[in-house]
């Protein structure tokens, strides 16, 4: 099997895709062949020796494209190393981060067969001006300030740690 990695992402507003692009770039620097694709378009994992799945969290859930990706590819994912990252808190409040990590653990518990080699939460990006129905009707969300707390150093370091795990499992 060629040493090829799939980086799949589930996004609504694009910030998770940008993080997936950064993860893919780091893996490529480490000489991995990488395909970067929306999770909803992936029909088969044949030819990939490992997978990274990136997903936004919405209303305490994994993005539905990520949930469907896990369900659809259960068998293939059980046979390969898989890492997952989820986005993301809006600010650097430690309590919020703990709550989001707990959210991710709870969501992953819905897939008891799923044993990722790594799972991580990254800070997210939020822009109230881009909210779509029905969220544009929620006053609390509309009043929140725009923010982007994606930590590119942390993202690149995590991607490097994944490359290391894949190189010496
Ligand atoms: C309506 C709404 C609900 C959200 N719910 C959660 C959540 O439950 N947990 C979380 O960590 N982040 C939540 N977020 C933050 C998003 O995950 C974050 O903005 C992320 O960067 C969005 O990714 P995307 O641009 O790829 O869609 C929410 C954002 C919005 C707009």
Short mmCIF file of N, CA and C and ligand atoms in Angstrom, two decimals:
data_model
loop_
_atom_site.label_atom_id
_atom_site.label_comp_id
_atom_site.label_asym_id
_atom_site.label_seq_id
_atom_site.Cartn_x
_atom_site.Cartn_y
_atom_site.Cartn_z
N UNK A 1 0.84 -1.20 0.00
CA UNK A 1 0.00 0.00 0.00
C UNK A 1 0.89 1.26 0.00
N UNK A 2 0.61 2.24 -0.87
CA UNK A 2 1.44 3.45 -0.86
C UNK A 2 1.23 4.24 0.43
N UNK A 3 2.25 5.02 0.80
CA UNK A 3 2.14 5.79 2.04
C UNK A 3 1.34 7.04 1.79
N UNK A 4 0.04 6.86 1.64
CA UNK A 4 -0.81 7.98 1.27
C UNK A 4 -1.82 8.24 2.39
N UNK A 5 -2.01 9.51 2.71
CA UNK A 5 -2.91 9.88 3.82
C UNK A 5 -4.09 10.67 3.26
N UNK A 6 -5.28 10.36 3.74
CA UNK A 6 -6.45 11.17 3.41
C UNK A 6 -6.70 12.15 4.55
N UNK A 7 -6.78 13.44 4.21
CA UNK A 7 -7.24 14.44 5.18
C UNK A 7 -8.64 14.86 4.74
N UNK A 8 -9.63 14.43 5.50
CA UNK A 8 -11.04 14.72 5.16
C UNK A 8 -11.57 15.74 6.16
N UNK A 9 -12.45 16.62 5.70
CA UNK A 9 -12.94 17.66 6.60
C UNK A 9 -14.44 17.87 6.45
N UNK A 10 -15.04 18.27 7.56
CA UNK A 10 -16.47 18.56 7.60
C UNK A 10 -16.63 19.99 8.09
N UNK A 11 -17.09 20.87 7.21
CA UNK A 11 -17.11 22.30 7.50
C UNK A 11 -18.44 22.91 7.12
N UNK A 12 -18.76 24.04 7.75
CA UNK A 12 -19.92 24.81 7.31
C UNK A 12 -19.45 26.15 6.73
N UNK A 13 -18.54 26.80 7.44
CA UNK A 13 -18.11 28.14 7.01
C UNK A 13 -16.67 28.19 6.50
N UNK A 14 -15.98 27.05 6.45
CA UNK A 14 -14.67 27.03 5.81
C UNK A 14 -13.46 27.03 6.74
N UNK A 15 -13.65 27.37 8.03
CA UNK A 15 -12.45 27.47 8.88
C UNK A 15 -11.83 26.09 9.14
N UNK A 16 -12.65 25.05 9.20
CA UNK A 16 -12.12 23.70 9.40
C UNK A 16 -11.35 23.25 8.16
N UNK A 17 -11.85 23.65 7.00
CA UNK A 17 -11.13 23.33 5.76
C UNK A 17 -9.73 23.96 5.78
N UNK A 18 -9.64 25.20 6.23
CA UNK A 18 -8.33 25.87 6.26
C UNK A 18 -7.38 25.17 7.23
N UNK A 19 -7.92 24.68 8.32
CA UNK A 19 -7.06 23.93 9.26
C UNK A 19 -6.65 22.60 8.63
N UNK A 20 -7.59 21.96 7.95
CA UNK A 20 -7.26 20.70 7.27
C UNK A 20 -6.16 20.93 6.22
N UNK A 21 -6.23 22.09 5.54
CA UNK A 21 -5.18 22.42 4.55
C UNK A 21 -3.82 22.55 5.23
N UNK A 22 -3.80 23.17 6.40
CA UNK A 22 -2.54 23.32 7.13
C UNK A 22 -2.00 21.96 7.58
N UNK A 23 -2.90 21.09 8.04
CA UNK A 23 -2.48 19.73 8.45
C UNK A 23 -1.90 18.98 7.25
N UNK A 24 -2.60 19.12 6.11
CA UNK A 24 -2.13 18.44 4.90
C UNK A 24 -0.75 18.97 4.49
N UNK A 25 -0.56 20.29 4.59
CA UNK A 25 0.73 20.88 4.19
C UNK A 25 1.86 20.35 5.07
N UNK A 26 1.60 20.23 6.36
CA UNK A 26 2.63 19.71 7.28
C UNK A 26 2.95 18.26 6.95
N UNK A 27 1.92 17.48 6.68
CA UNK A 27 2.17 16.07 6.34
C UNK A 27 2.97 15.96 5.04
N UNK A 28 2.67 16.85 4.09
CA UNK A 28 3.41 16.82 2.81
C UNK A 28 4.87 17.20 3.03
N UNK A 29 5.11 18.16 3.93
CA UNK A 29 6.50 18.51 4.25
C UNK A 29 7.25 17.31 4.80
N UNK A 30 6.48 16.43 5.46
CA UNK A 30 7.10 15.21 6.01
C UNK A 30 7.11 14.08 4.98
N UNK A 31 6.88 14.44 3.74
CA UNK A 31 6.99 13.53 2.60
C UNK A 31 5.87 12.51 2.49
N UNK A 32 4.75 12.82 3.11
CA UNK A 32 3.59 11.96 2.89
C UNK A 32 2.84 12.45 1.66
N UNK A 33 2.28 11.50 0.95
CA UNK A 33 1.38 11.88 -0.14
C UNK A 33 0.02 12.12 0.49
N UNK A 34 -0.60 13.25 0.21
CA UNK A 34 -1.84 13.60 0.92
C UNK A 34 -2.95 13.97 -0.07
N UNK A 35 -4.12 13.42 0.16
CA UNK A 35 -5.33 13.88 -0.53
C UNK A 35 -6.16 14.66 0.48
N UNK A 36 -6.63 15.82 0.06
CA UNK A 36 -7.44 16.68 0.94
C UNK A 36 -8.84 16.73 0.33
N UNK A 37 -9.85 16.25 1.06
CA UNK A 37 -11.19 16.18 0.45
C UNK A 37 -12.30 16.43 1.46
N UNK A 38 -13.40 17.01 1.00
CA UNK A 38 -14.57 17.14 1.89
C UNK A 38 -15.03 15.73 2.31
N UNK A 39 -15.31 15.54 3.57
CA UNK A 39 -15.68 14.20 4.07
C UNK A 39 -16.89 13.65 3.32
N UNK A 40 -17.82 14.54 2.96
CA UNK A 40 -19.06 14.03 2.34
C UNK A 40 -18.83 13.46 0.95
N UNK A 41 -17.69 13.81 0.34
CA UNK A 41 -17.42 13.30 -1.02
C UNK A 41 -16.65 12.00 -1.03
N UNK A 42 -16.17 11.56 0.13
CA UNK A 42 -15.30 10.38 0.15
C UNK A 42 -16.17 9.12 0.15
N UNK A 43 -15.97 8.29 -0.84
CA UNK A 43 -16.75 7.06 -0.94
C UNK A 43 -15.97 5.82 -0.54
N UNK A 44 -14.63 5.89 -0.62
CA UNK A 44 -13.83 4.71 -0.29
C UNK A 44 -12.48 5.15 0.28
N UNK A 45 -11.95 4.34 1.19
CA UNK A 45 -10.64 4.65 1.77
C UNK A 45 -9.54 3.78 1.18
N UNK A 46 -9.90 3.07 0.13
CA UNK A 46 -8.92 2.21 -0.51
C UNK A 46 -7.73 3.03 -1.01
N UNK A 47 -6.54 2.54 -0.77
CA UNK A 47 -5.35 3.25 -1.22
C UNK A 47 -4.77 4.20 -0.18
N UNK A 48 -5.52 4.46 0.89
CA UNK A 48 -5.01 5.32 1.96
C UNK A 48 -4.50 4.46 3.11
N UNK A 49 -3.28 4.77 3.56
CA UNK A 49 -2.77 3.99 4.69
C UNK A 49 -3.16 4.62 6.02
N UNK A 50 -3.61 5.87 6.00
CA UNK A 50 -4.03 6.53 7.25
C UNK A 50 -5.01 7.65 6.90
N UNK A 51 -5.75 8.10 7.91
CA UNK A 51 -6.77 9.12 7.71
C UNK A 51 -6.69 10.15 8.83
N UNK A 52 -6.84 11.43 8.45
CA UNK A 52 -7.07 12.49 9.43
C UNK A 52 -8.44 13.06 9.12
N UNK A 53 -9.30 13.11 10.13
CA UNK A 53 -10.64 13.68 9.95
C UNK A 53 -10.74 14.96 10.77
N UNK A 54 -11.07 16.05 10.11
CA UNK A 54 -11.27 17.33 10.80
C UNK A 54 -12.74 17.70 10.74
N UNK A 55 -13.28 18.13 11.87
CA UNK A 55 -14.71 18.46 11.89
C UNK A 55 -14.98 19.67 12.77
N UNK A 56 -15.91 20.49 12.33
CA UNK A 56 -16.43 21.53 13.22
C UNK A 56 -17.42 20.88 14.17
N UNK A 57 -17.56 21.47 15.36
CA UNK A 57 -18.62 21.05 16.29
C UNK A 57 -19.74 22.08 16.16
N UNK A 58 -20.96 21.59 16.06
CA UNK A 58 -22.13 22.46 16.01
C UNK A 58 -23.17 21.96 16.98
N UNK A 59 -23.57 22.83 17.87
CA UNK A 59 -24.59 22.50 18.88
C UNK A 59 -24.24 21.17 19.55
N UNK A 60 -23.00 21.09 20.01
CA UNK A 60 -22.51 19.96 20.81
C UNK A 60 -22.33 18.66 20.02
N UNK A 61 -22.49 18.75 18.72
CA UNK A 61 -22.37 17.54 17.91
C UNK A 61 -21.24 17.69 16.90
N UNK A 62 -20.70 16.54 16.47
CA UNK A 62 -19.82 16.59 15.30
C UNK A 62 -20.66 17.04 14.12
N UNK A 63 -20.05 17.76 13.20
CA UNK A 63 -20.73 18.11 11.95
C UNK A 63 -21.30 16.83 11.32
N UNK A 64 -22.49 16.92 10.75
CA UNK A 64 -23.14 15.69 10.27
C UNK A 64 -22.31 14.97 9.20
N UNK A 65 -21.56 15.72 8.40
CA UNK A 65 -20.71 15.06 7.39
C UNK A 65 -19.67 14.17 8.06
N UNK A 66 -19.19 14.57 9.23
CA UNK A 66 -18.20 13.76 9.95
C UNK A 66 -18.86 12.52 10.54
N UNK A 67 -20.07 12.70 11.08
CA UNK A 67 -20.78 11.53 11.65
C UNK A 67 -21.06 10.51 10.56
N UNK A 68 -21.50 11.02 9.42
CA UNK A 68 -21.81 10.10 8.31
C UNK A 68 -20.54 9.44 7.78
N UNK A 69 -19.46 10.20 7.74
CA UNK A 69 -18.18 9.65 7.27
C UNK A 69 -17.76 8.48 8.18
N UNK A 70 -17.90 8.67 9.49
CA UNK A 70 -17.51 7.61 10.43
C UNK A 70 -18.39 6.38 10.23
N UNK A 71 -19.69 6.61 10.10
CA UNK A 71 -20.61 5.49 9.95
C UNK A 71 -20.37 4.73 8.64
N UNK A 72 -20.23 5.50 7.57
CA UNK A 72 -20.09 4.91 6.24
C UNK A 72 -18.80 4.12 6.08
N UNK A 73 -17.74 4.58 6.75
CA UNK A 73 -16.42 3.97 6.54
C UNK A 73 -15.95 3.16 7.74
N UNK A 74 -16.90 2.71 8.55
CA UNK A 74 -16.54 2.04 9.79
C UNK A 74 -15.50 0.94 9.60
N UNK A 75 -15.76 0.07 8.66
CA UNK A 75 -14.87 -1.08 8.50
C UNK A 75 -13.46 -0.64 8.10
N UNK A 76 -13.39 0.24 7.12
CA UNK A 76 -12.07 0.69 6.64
C UNK A 76 -11.35 1.50 7.71
N UNK A 77 -12.09 2.29 8.48
CA UNK A 77 -11.45 3.10 9.53
C UNK A 77 -10.92 2.23 10.66
N UNK A 78 -11.55 1.08 10.86
CA UNK A 78 -11.12 0.18 11.93
C UNK A 78 -9.79 -0.49 11.60
N UNK A 79 -9.40 -0.44 10.33
CA UNK A 79 -8.19 -1.13 9.90
C UNK A 79 -7.01 -0.20 9.68
N UNK A 80 -7.21 1.11 9.89
CA UNK A 80 -6.15 2.07 9.60
C UNK A 80 -5.97 2.99 10.79
N UNK A 81 -4.76 3.58 10.93
CA UNK A 81 -4.63 4.64 11.93
C UNK A 81 -5.42 5.87 11.51
N UNK A 82 -6.19 6.40 12.45
CA UNK A 82 -7.02 7.58 12.18
C UNK A 82 -6.80 8.60 13.29
N UNK A 83 -6.64 9.86 12.90
CA UNK A 83 -6.57 10.95 13.89
C UNK A 83 -7.72 11.89 13.61
N UNK A 84 -8.24 12.52 14.66
CA UNK A 84 -9.38 13.43 14.47
C UNK A 84 -9.14 14.73 15.22
N UNK A 85 -9.50 15.85 14.58
CA UNK A 85 -9.50 17.12 15.31
C UNK A 85 -10.87 17.77 15.16
N UNK A 86 -11.24 18.53 16.19
CA UNK A 86 -12.54 19.19 16.20
C UNK A 86 -12.37 20.66 16.55
N UNK A 87 -13.20 21.51 15.94
CA UNK A 87 -13.22 22.96 16.16
C UNK A 87 -14.59 23.28 16.74
N UNK A 88 -14.79 24.29 17.50
CA UNK A 88 -13.83 24.85 18.31
C UNK A 88 -14.37 26.00 19.15
N UNK A 89 -13.73 26.09 20.30
CA UNK A 89 -14.04 27.20 21.21
C UNK A 89 -13.82 28.56 20.54
N UNK A 90 -14.55 29.58 21.03
CA UNK A 90 -14.42 30.93 20.47
C UNK A 90 -13.42 31.78 21.24
N UNK A 91 -13.12 31.37 22.48
CA UNK A 91 -12.18 32.18 23.26
C UNK A 91 -11.27 31.27 24.09
N UNK A 92 -10.33 31.89 24.77
CA UNK A 92 -9.31 31.08 25.42
C UNK A 92 -9.62 30.76 26.88
N UNK A 93 -10.88 30.75 27.20
CA UNK A 93 -11.29 30.42 28.56
C UNK A 93 -11.12 28.91 28.79
N UNK A 94 -10.32 28.57 29.80
CA UNK A 94 -9.98 27.15 30.02
C UNK A 94 -11.22 26.29 30.27
N UNK A 95 -12.20 26.88 30.96
CA UNK A 95 -13.44 26.11 31.24
C UNK A 95 -14.16 25.75 29.95
N UNK A 96 -14.17 26.69 29.01
CA UNK A 96 -14.83 26.42 27.73
C UNK A 96 -14.09 25.29 27.00
N UNK A 97 -12.77 25.35 27.06
CA UNK A 97 -12.00 24.30 26.38
C UNK A 97 -12.27 22.93 27.00
N UNK A 98 -12.34 22.92 28.33
CA UNK A 98 -12.63 21.64 29.00
C UNK A 98 -13.99 21.12 28.57
N UNK A 99 -14.96 22.04 28.49
CA UNK A 99 -16.31 21.63 28.10
C UNK A 99 -16.32 21.10 26.67
N UNK A 100 -15.56 21.75 25.79
CA UNK A 100 -15.55 21.30 24.39
C UNK A 100 -14.83 19.95 24.28
N UNK A 101 -13.75 19.78 25.05
CA UNK A 101 -13.07 18.46 25.02
C UNK A 101 -14.05 17.36 25.49
N UNK A 102 -14.83 17.69 26.51
CA UNK A 102 -15.82 16.71 27.01
C UNK A 102 -16.87 16.44 25.93
N UNK A 103 -17.26 17.51 25.20
CA UNK A 103 -18.22 17.34 24.08
C UNK A 103 -17.68 16.37 23.06
N UNK A 104 -16.40 16.57 22.72
CA UNK A 104 -15.80 15.71 21.70
C UNK A 104 -15.76 14.27 22.20
N UNK A 105 -15.36 14.08 23.45
CA UNK A 105 -15.31 12.70 23.99
C UNK A 105 -16.69 12.06 23.95
N UNK A 106 -17.70 12.86 24.30
CA UNK A 106 -19.07 12.33 24.32
C UNK A 106 -19.53 11.94 22.91
N UNK A 107 -19.21 12.79 21.96
CA UNK A 107 -19.59 12.49 20.58
C UNK A 107 -18.87 11.24 20.07
N UNK A 108 -17.57 11.13 20.41
CA UNK A 108 -16.82 9.97 19.93
C UNK A 108 -17.30 8.68 20.60
N UNK A 109 -17.87 8.82 21.80
CA UNK A 109 -18.39 7.63 22.49
C UNK A 109 -19.57 7.02 21.74
N UNK A 110 -20.16 7.81 20.83
CA UNK A 110 -21.25 7.28 20.01
C UNK A 110 -20.73 6.29 18.97
N UNK A 111 -19.41 6.26 18.82
CA UNK A 111 -18.79 5.35 17.86
C UNK A 111 -17.81 4.47 18.63
N UNK A 112 -18.32 3.53 19.44
CA UNK A 112 -17.47 2.80 20.38
C UNK A 112 -16.36 2.00 19.71
N UNK A 113 -16.55 1.66 18.45
CA UNK A 113 -15.54 0.90 17.71
C UNK A 113 -14.37 1.79 17.29
N UNK A 114 -14.56 3.11 17.36
CA UNK A 114 -13.59 4.06 16.81
C UNK A 114 -12.47 4.31 17.81
N UNK A 115 -11.23 3.99 17.41
CA UNK A 115 -10.09 4.13 18.32
C UNK A 115 -9.00 4.99 17.67
N UNK A 116 -9.20 6.32 17.65
CA UNK A 116 -8.23 7.19 16.98
C UNK A 116 -6.87 7.17 17.66
N UNK A 117 -5.82 7.36 16.87
CA UNK A 117 -4.47 7.42 17.46
C UNK A 117 -4.27 8.76 18.16
N UNK A 118 -5.10 9.74 17.81
CA UNK A 118 -5.03 11.05 18.47
C UNK A 118 -6.35 11.77 18.25
N UNK A 119 -6.77 12.53 19.26
CA UNK A 119 -7.92 13.41 19.04
C UNK A 119 -7.64 14.73 19.75
N UNK A 120 -8.00 15.82 19.08
CA UNK A 120 -7.60 17.13 19.56
C UNK A 120 -8.68 18.16 19.28
N UNK A 121 -8.74 19.16 20.15
CA UNK A 121 -9.65 20.29 19.92
C UNK A 121 -8.80 21.51 19.54
N UNK A 122 -9.22 22.24 18.53
CA UNK A 122 -8.57 23.50 18.16
C UNK A 122 -9.57 24.64 18.30
N UNK A 123 -9.03 25.81 18.62
CA UNK A 123 -9.87 27.01 18.68
C UNK A 123 -10.46 27.30 17.30
N UNK A 124 -11.64 27.90 17.27
CA UNK A 124 -12.34 28.08 16.00
C UNK A 124 -12.42 29.53 15.55
N UNK A 125 -13.19 29.71 14.52
CA UNK A 125 -13.40 31.03 13.94
C UNK A 125 -14.91 31.29 13.92
N UNK A 126 -15.28 32.50 14.29
CA UNK A 126 -16.70 32.82 14.35
C UNK A 126 -16.94 34.20 13.78
N UNK A 127 -17.94 34.32 12.92
CA UNK A 127 -18.29 35.63 12.36
C UNK A 127 -19.81 35.76 12.36
N UNK A 128 -20.36 36.58 13.28
CA UNK A 128 -21.83 36.66 13.38
C UNK A 128 -22.47 37.11 12.06
N UNK A 129 -21.72 37.85 11.24
CA UNK A 129 -22.28 38.35 9.98
C UNK A 129 -22.55 37.21 9.00
N UNK A 130 -21.92 36.06 9.23
CA UNK A 130 -22.09 34.95 8.27
C UNK A 130 -23.11 33.92 8.72
N UNK A 131 -23.71 34.15 9.88
CA UNK A 131 -24.67 33.16 10.38
C UNK A 131 -25.81 32.97 9.40
N UNK A 132 -26.16 31.70 9.20
CA UNK A 132 -27.29 31.40 8.31
C UNK A 132 -28.46 30.88 9.15
N UNK A 133 -29.59 30.83 8.53
CA UNK A 133 -30.79 30.31 9.18
C UNK A 133 -30.52 28.89 9.70
N UNK A 134 -30.91 28.50 10.89
CA UNK A 134 -31.71 29.28 11.85
C UNK A 134 -30.85 30.06 12.83
N UNK A 135 -29.52 29.92 12.75
CA UNK A 135 -28.66 30.53 13.78
C UNK A 135 -28.67 32.05 13.71
N UNK A 136 -28.97 32.61 12.53
CA UNK A 136 -29.01 34.08 12.42
C UNK A 136 -30.20 34.67 13.18
N UNK A 137 -31.07 33.78 13.69
CA UNK A 137 -32.21 34.26 14.48
C UNK A 137 -31.93 34.20 15.99
N UNK A 138 -30.77 33.68 16.37
CA UNK A 138 -30.47 33.52 17.80
C UNK A 138 -29.75 34.78 18.31
N UNK A 139 -30.44 35.61 19.13
CA UNK A 139 -29.84 36.88 19.55
C UNK A 139 -28.47 36.70 20.21
N UNK A 140 -28.34 35.66 21.05
CA UNK A 140 -27.07 35.45 21.75
C UNK A 140 -25.92 35.32 20.74
N UNK A 141 -26.13 34.55 19.69
CA UNK A 141 -25.08 34.35 18.69
C UNK A 141 -24.82 35.63 17.90
N UNK A 142 -25.89 36.35 17.59
CA UNK A 142 -25.72 37.58 16.79
C UNK A 142 -24.94 38.64 17.53
N UNK A 143 -25.00 38.59 18.88
CA UNK A 143 -24.32 39.62 19.67
C UNK A 143 -22.86 39.28 19.95
N UNK A 144 -22.48 38.02 19.72
CA UNK A 144 -21.09 37.64 19.99
C UNK A 144 -20.14 38.36 19.03
N UNK A 145 -18.97 38.78 19.52
CA UNK A 145 -18.02 39.43 18.60
C UNK A 145 -17.39 38.42 17.65
N UNK A 146 -16.97 38.90 16.49
CA UNK A 146 -16.24 38.03 15.56
C UNK A 146 -14.92 37.64 16.22
N UNK A 147 -14.48 36.41 15.99
CA UNK A 147 -13.20 35.98 16.57
C UNK A 147 -12.59 34.88 15.72
N UNK A 148 -11.29 34.79 15.82
CA UNK A 148 -10.57 33.71 15.15
C UNK A 148 -9.39 33.36 16.05
N UNK A 149 -9.56 32.27 16.81
CA UNK A 149 -8.49 31.92 17.75
C UNK A 149 -7.77 30.65 17.30
N UNK A 150 -7.78 30.42 16.00
CA UNK A 150 -7.04 29.26 15.51
C UNK A 150 -5.55 29.49 15.78
N UNK A 151 -4.93 28.52 16.41
CA UNK A 151 -3.51 28.64 16.81
C UNK A 151 -2.70 27.80 15.82
N UNK A 152 -2.14 28.49 14.82
CA UNK A 152 -1.49 27.76 13.72
C UNK A 152 -0.26 27.01 14.21
N UNK A 153 0.41 27.53 15.23
CA UNK A 153 1.57 26.80 15.77
C UNK A 153 1.11 25.48 16.38
N UNK A 154 0.03 25.55 17.14
CA UNK A 154 -0.49 24.32 17.77
C UNK A 154 -0.97 23.34 16.70
N UNK A 155 -1.59 23.87 15.65
CA UNK A 155 -2.11 23.01 14.57
C UNK A 155 -0.95 22.31 13.86
N UNK A 156 0.10 23.09 13.54
CA UNK A 156 1.25 22.50 12.85
C UNK A 156 1.97 21.50 13.74
N UNK A 157 2.07 21.81 15.03
CA UNK A 157 2.75 20.89 15.96
C UNK A 157 1.97 19.58 16.06
N UNK A 158 0.64 19.71 16.10
CA UNK A 158 -0.19 18.49 16.17
C UNK A 158 -0.02 17.66 14.91
N UNK A 159 -0.02 18.33 13.76
CA UNK A 159 0.14 17.59 12.49
C UNK A 159 1.50 16.89 12.46
N UNK A 160 2.53 17.56 12.97
CA UNK A 160 3.86 16.91 13.02
C UNK A 160 3.83 15.70 13.93
N UNK A 161 3.12 15.82 15.04
CA UNK A 161 3.04 14.68 15.97
C UNK A 161 2.31 13.50 15.32
N UNK A 162 1.35 13.80 14.46
CA UNK A 162 0.65 12.72 13.74
C UNK A 162 1.62 12.06 12.76
N UNK A 163 2.39 12.88 12.04
CA UNK A 163 3.38 12.31 11.10
C UNK A 163 4.34 11.39 11.86
N UNK A 164 4.78 11.84 13.02
CA UNK A 164 5.70 10.99 13.81
C UNK A 164 5.05 9.67 14.19
N UNK A 165 3.81 9.73 14.62
CA UNK A 165 3.11 8.48 15.00
C UNK A 165 2.97 7.55 13.80
N UNK A 166 2.71 8.14 12.64
CA UNK A 166 2.54 7.30 11.45
C UNK A 166 3.87 6.71 11.01
N UNK A 167 4.94 7.47 11.25
CA UNK A 167 6.26 7.01 10.81
C UNK A 167 6.80 5.93 11.74
N UNK A 168 6.51 6.03 13.03
CA UNK A 168 6.96 4.97 13.95
C UNK A 168 5.80 4.58 14.86
N UNK A 169 4.91 3.73 14.31
CA UNK A 169 3.67 3.41 15.03
C UNK A 169 3.95 2.68 16.36
C1 LIG B 1 -24.41 28.04 15.58
C2 LIG B 1 -23.05 27.57 16.04
C3 LIG B 1 -22.96 26.55 16.96
C4 LIG B 1 -21.70 26.12 17.40
N1 LIG B 1 -21.63 25.11 18.31
C5 LIG B 1 -20.41 24.74 18.79
C6 LIG B 1 -20.28 23.73 19.78
O1 LIG B 1 -21.26 23.12 20.23
N2 LIG B 1 -19.05 23.42 20.23
C7 LIG B 1 -17.92 24.07 19.77
O2 LIG B 1 -16.83 23.78 20.23
N3 LIG B 1 -18.02 25.00 18.81
C8 LIG B 1 -19.21 25.36 18.32
N4 LIG B 1 -19.30 26.32 17.36
C9 LIG B 1 -18.06 26.90 16.85
C10 LIG B 1 -17.62 26.32 15.53
O3 LIG B 1 -17.27 24.97 15.66
C11 LIG B 1 -16.41 27.14 15.05
O4 LIG B 1 -16.88 28.42 14.73
C12 LIG B 1 -15.72 26.51 13.87
O5 LIG B 1 -14.50 27.20 13.61
C13 LIG B 1 -16.62 26.53 12.64
O6 LIG B 1 -16.05 25.72 11.65
P1 LIG B 1 -16.38 25.91 10.09
O7 LIG B 1 -15.97 27.32 9.72
O8 LIG B 1 -15.50 24.90 9.44
O9 LIG B 1 -17.82 25.65 9.89
C14 LIG B 1 -20.52 26.74 16.90
C15 LIG B 1 -20.64 27.77 15.96
C16 LIG B 1 -21.89 28.20 15.53
C17 LIG B 1 -21.98 29.31 14.51
#
